[in-house]
PDB file of C-alpha atoms in Angstrom:
ATOM      1  CA  MET A   1     130.539 143.014  77.953  1.00  0.00           C
ATOM      2  CA  ALA A   2     130.891 144.230  74.350  1.00  0.00           C
ATOM      3  CA  ALA A   3     127.300 143.543  73.692  1.00  0.00           C
ATOM      4  CA  GLU A   4     126.208 145.689  76.579  1.00  0.00           C
ATOM      5  CA  GLY A   5     128.057 148.825  75.633  1.00  0.00           C
ATOM      6  CA  GLY A   6     131.383 148.122  76.733  1.00  0.00           C
ATOM      7  CA  LYS A   7     134.290 147.831  74.269  1.00  0.00           C
ATOM      8  CA  ARG A   8     136.818 145.169  75.368  1.00  0.00           C
ATOM      9  CA  SER A   9     140.102 146.626  76.068  1.00  0.00           C
ATOM     10  CA  ARG A  10     143.184 145.451  77.743  1.00  0.00           C
ATOM     11  CA  SER A  11     143.054 148.296  80.277  1.00  0.00           C
ATOM     12  CA  ARG A  12     139.557 147.564  81.075  1.00  0.00           C
ATOM     13  CA  ALA A  13     140.388 143.793  81.613  1.00  0.00           C
ATOM     14  CA  GLN A  14     143.353 144.591  83.777  1.00  0.00           C
ATOM     15  CA  ILE A  15     141.047 146.690  85.989  1.00  0.00           C
ATOM     16  CA  MET A  16     138.625 144.068  86.123  1.00  0.00           C
ATOM     17  CA  GLU A  17     141.230 141.430  87.065  1.00  0.00           C
ATOM     18  CA  VAL A  18     142.722 143.490  89.810  1.00  0.00           C
ATOM     19  CA  PHE A  19     139.372 144.376  91.228  1.00  0.00           C
ATOM     20  CA  PHE A  20     137.708 140.838  91.400  1.00  0.00           C
ATOM     21  CA  ARG A  21     140.719 139.268  92.566  1.00  0.00           C
ATOM     22  CA  SER A  22     141.171 141.816  95.386  1.00  0.00           C
ATOM     23  CA  GLY A  23     138.289 140.602  97.195  1.00  0.00           C
ATOM     24  CA  ARG A  24     137.967 144.141  99.050  1.00  0.00           C
ATOM     25  CA  HIS A  25     135.713 147.029  99.148  1.00  0.00           C
ATOM     26  CA  LEU A  26     137.942 149.423  97.170  1.00  0.00           C
ATOM     27  CA  THR A  27     137.489 153.112  96.145  1.00  0.00           C
ATOM     28  CA  VAL A  28     138.343 154.403  92.812  1.00  0.00           C
ATOM     29  CA  ASP A  29     141.755 155.605  94.193  1.00  0.00           C
ATOM     30  CA  GLU A  30     142.565 152.518  95.796  1.00  0.00           C
ATOM     31  CA  LEU A  31     141.894 150.377  92.721  1.00  0.00           C
ATOM     32  CA  THR A  32     143.738 152.669  90.614  1.00  0.00           C
ATOM     33  CA  ARG A  33     146.975 152.554  92.797  1.00  0.00           C
ATOM     34  CA  LYS A  34     146.680 148.750  92.537  1.00  0.00           C
ATOM     35  CA  VAL A  35     146.018 148.722  88.808  1.00  0.00           C
ATOM     36  CA  ARG A  36     148.954 151.040  88.209  1.00  0.00           C
ATOM     37  CA  VAL A  37     151.356 148.417  89.530  1.00  0.00           C
ATOM     38  CA  ARG A  38     150.573 146.485  86.355  1.00  0.00           C
ATOM     39  CA  ASN A  39     149.972 149.404  83.969  1.00  0.00           C
ATOM     40  CA  ARG A  40     151.178 152.909  84.694  1.00  0.00           C
ATOM     41  CA  ASN A  41     149.183 154.153  81.744  1.00  0.00           C
ATOM     42  CA  ILE A  42     145.675 153.563  83.344  1.00  0.00           C
ATOM     43  CA  GLY A  43     144.161 156.567  85.136  1.00  0.00           C
ATOM     44  CA  SER A  44     141.577 157.098  87.712  1.00  0.00           C
ATOM     45  CA  ALA A  45     139.074 158.338  85.041  1.00  0.00           C
ATOM     46  CA  THR A  46     139.502 154.948  83.224  1.00  0.00           C
ATOM     47  CA  VAL A  47     138.933 153.066  86.467  1.00  0.00           C
ATOM     48  CA  TYR A  48     135.786 155.065  87.442  1.00  0.00           C
ATOM     49  CA  ARG A  49     134.413 154.613  83.889  1.00  0.00           C
ATOM     50  CA  THR A  50     134.951 150.888  84.179  1.00  0.00           C
ATOM     51  CA  LEU A  51     133.498 150.721  87.550  1.00  0.00           C
ATOM     52  CA  LYS A  52     130.504 152.637  86.435  1.00  0.00           C
ATOM     53  CA  LEU A  53     129.828 150.290  83.621  1.00  0.00           C
ATOM     54  CA  LEU A  54     130.277 147.156  85.630  1.00  0.00           C
ATOM     55  CA  SER A  55     127.758 148.651  88.150  1.00  0.00           C
ATOM     56  CA  ARG A  56     125.256 149.298  85.327  1.00  0.00           C
ATOM     57  CA  LEU A  57     125.817 145.707  84.077  1.00  0.00           C
ATOM     58  CA  GLY A  58     125.138 144.529  87.603  1.00  0.00           C
ATOM     59  CA  TYR A  59     128.581 143.028  88.226  1.00  0.00           C
ATOM     60  CA  VAL A  60     129.590 145.619  90.766  1.00  0.00           C
ATOM     61  CA  LYS A  61     127.737 147.367  93.653  1.00  0.00           C
ATOM     62  CA  GLU A  62     128.568 150.900  94.536  1.00  0.00           C
ATOM     63  CA  LEU A  63     128.508 151.400  98.464  1.00  0.00           C
ATOM     64  CA  ASP A  64     128.417 154.599 100.524  1.00  0.00           C
ATOM     65  CA  PHE A  65     129.497 154.145 104.198  1.00  0.00           C
ATOM     66  CA  GLY A  66     129.429 157.742 104.920  1.00  0.00           C
ATOM     67  CA  GLU A  67     133.115 158.454 104.297  1.00  0.00           C
ATOM     68  CA  GLY A  68     132.901 160.791 101.566  1.00  0.00           C
ATOM     69  CA  VAL A  69     134.013 158.295  98.960  1.00  0.00           C
ATOM     70  CA  LYS A  70     132.011 155.569  97.287  1.00  0.00           C
ATOM     71  CA  ARG A  71     133.303 151.970  97.564  1.00  0.00           C
ATOM     72  CA  TYR A  72     132.760 149.148  95.399  1.00  0.00           C
ATOM     73  CA  GLU A  73     132.382 145.368  95.771  1.00  0.00           C
ATOM     74  CA  SER A  74     131.515 142.494  93.397  1.00  0.00           C
ATOM     75  CA  SER A  75     127.797 141.680  93.043  1.00  0.00           C
ATOM     76  CA  LEU A  76     128.619 138.101  92.292  1.00  0.00           C
ATOM     77  CA  THR A  77     129.225 137.164  95.977  1.00  0.00           C
ATOM     78  CA  ALA A  78     126.463 135.773  98.357  1.00  0.00           C
ATOM     79  CA  HIS A  79     124.428 138.330 100.232  1.00  0.00           C
ATOM     80  CA  HIS A  80     126.287 139.639 103.275  1.00  0.00           C
ATOM     81  CA  ASP A  81     126.287 142.660 105.614  1.00  0.00           C
ATOM     82  CA  HIS A  82     129.242 144.881 106.732  1.00  0.00           C
ATOM     83  CA  LEU A  83     131.271 146.130 109.875  1.00  0.00           C
ATOM     84  CA  VAL A  84     132.661 149.430 109.265  1.00  0.00           C
ATOM     85  CA  CYS A  85     135.507 150.749 111.399  1.00  0.00           C
ATOM     86  CA  THR A  86     135.044 154.379 111.985  1.00  0.00           C
ATOM     87  CA  GLU A  87     138.804 154.794 113.039  1.00  0.00           C
ATOM     88  CA  CYS A  88     140.605 153.125 110.215  1.00  0.00           C
ATOM     89  CA  GLY A  89     137.877 152.612 107.558  1.00  0.00           C
ATOM     90  CA  LYS A  90     138.338 149.075 107.247  1.00  0.00           C
ATOM     91  CA  VAL A  91     135.264 147.224 106.017  1.00  0.00           C
ATOM     92  CA  SER A  92     134.613 143.624 106.982  1.00  0.00           C
ATOM     93  CA  GLU A  93     131.815 141.411 105.584  1.00  0.00           C
ATOM     94  CA  PHE A  94     129.671 138.883 107.730  1.00  0.00           C
ATOM     95  CA  GLU A  95     126.791 136.587 107.403  1.00  0.00           C
ATOM     96  CA  GLU A  96     124.480 136.229 110.217  1.00  0.00           C
ATOM     97  CA  PRO A  97     121.383 134.032 109.736  1.00  0.00           C
ATOM     98  CA  ARG A  98     119.849 135.199 112.935  1.00  0.00           C
ATOM     99  CA  ILE A  99     119.794 138.808 111.656  1.00  0.00           C
ATOM    100  CA  GLU A 100     118.592 137.828 108.442  1.00  0.00           C
ATOM    101  CA  SER A 101     115.480 135.906 109.964  1.00  0.00           C
ATOM    102  CA  LEU A 102     114.761 138.783 112.246  1.00  0.00           C
ATOM    103  CA  GLN A 103     114.552 141.302 109.437  1.00  0.00           C
ATOM    104  CA  GLU A 104     112.250 139.083 107.556  1.00  0.00           C
ATOM    105  CA  GLU A 105     110.131 138.650 110.704  1.00  0.00           C
ATOM    106  CA  VAL A 106     109.975 142.305 111.373  1.00  0.00           C
ATOM    107  CA  ALA A 107     108.965 143.086 107.590  1.00  0.00           C
ATOM    108  CA  ARG A 108     106.064 140.534 107.883  1.00  0.00           C
ATOM    109  CA  GLU A 109     104.830 141.994 111.191  1.00  0.00           C
ATOM    110  CA  HIS A 110     104.588 145.311 109.245  1.00  0.00           C
ATOM    111  CA  GLY A 111     102.935 143.790 106.363  1.00  0.00           C
ATOM    112  CA  PHE A 112     106.017 144.621 104.161  1.00  0.00           C
ATOM    113  CA  SER A 113     107.596 142.728 101.562  1.00  0.00           C
ATOM    114  CA  PRO A 114     111.253 143.635 101.195  1.00  0.00           C
ATOM    115  CA  THR A 115     113.009 143.436  97.921  1.00  0.00           C
ATOM    116  CA  MET A 116     116.516 143.994  99.429  1.00  0.00           C
ATOM    117  CA  HIS A 117     118.344 145.470 102.343  1.00  0.00           C
ATOM    118  CA  ARG A 118     121.844 146.665 103.359  1.00  0.00           C
ATOM    119  CA  LEU A 119     123.023 146.488 106.861  1.00  0.00           C
ATOM    120  CA  ALA A 120     126.276 148.319 107.903  1.00  0.00           C
ATOM    121  CA  ILE A 121     127.332 148.265 111.735  1.00  0.00           C
ATOM    122  CA  TYR A 122     129.615 151.075 112.460  1.00  0.00           C
ATOM    123  CA  GLY A 123     132.160 150.937 115.292  1.00  0.00           C
ATOM    124  CA  VAL A 124     135.793 150.425 116.229  1.00  0.00           C
ATOM    125  CA  CYS A 125     137.698 147.264 114.821  1.00  0.00           C
ATOM    126  CA  GLY A 126     139.875 145.211 117.328  1.00  0.00           C
ATOM    127  CA  ARG A 127     143.155 146.661 115.868  1.00  0.00           C
ATOM    128  CA  CYS A 128     142.007 150.334 116.675  1.00  0.00           C
ATOM    129  CA  GLY A 129     140.410 149.793 120.030  1.00  0.00           C
ATOM    130  CA  PRO A 130     139.966 147.735 123.035  1.00  0.00           C
ATOM    131  CA  PRO A 131     138.481 144.192 122.357  1.00  0.00           C
ATOM    132  CA  ALA A 132     134.705 143.984 121.950  1.00  0.00           C
ATOM    133  CA  THR A 133     133.022 142.711 124.945  1.00  0.00           C
ATOM    134  CA  GLY A 134     129.891 141.907 123.126  1.00  0.00           C
ATOM    135  CA  LYS A 135     127.909 144.338 125.171  1.00  0.00           C
ATOM    136  CA  GLY A 136     126.927 148.178 124.363  1.00  0.00           C
ATOM    137  CA  GLU A 137     128.098 150.987 126.450  1.00  0.00           C
ATOM    138  CA  GLU A 138     125.902 151.631 129.392  1.00  0.00           C
TER     139      GLU A 138
END
């Protein structure tokens, strides 16, 4: 990382370790709280700059689920899509080959060559609402 413009520091290493071990879609504030359990001297500005650097280097993706805050996830995981609870904010990952196949088919039908896509399905998770029936409201 030093060769790419980031100096190695213990603070940065701690931020990276906590972030990559969390396996979650964290905001800067959430990550700062987790990191400060280990090192009270690390502030949100340091966490923010570290995430921006990791994003620029391609290790981290910045995500916006319309909550007014950015979330971050590892770029080192396989492609997946997201389920976002509009009540509690929980973000869950899922992989669905049928969706991937359908997206490719639709792109071909329109003479389009996709280079990437992002899919987020918004709704209410099982903890916040009634169990899903698998059918939309009618």
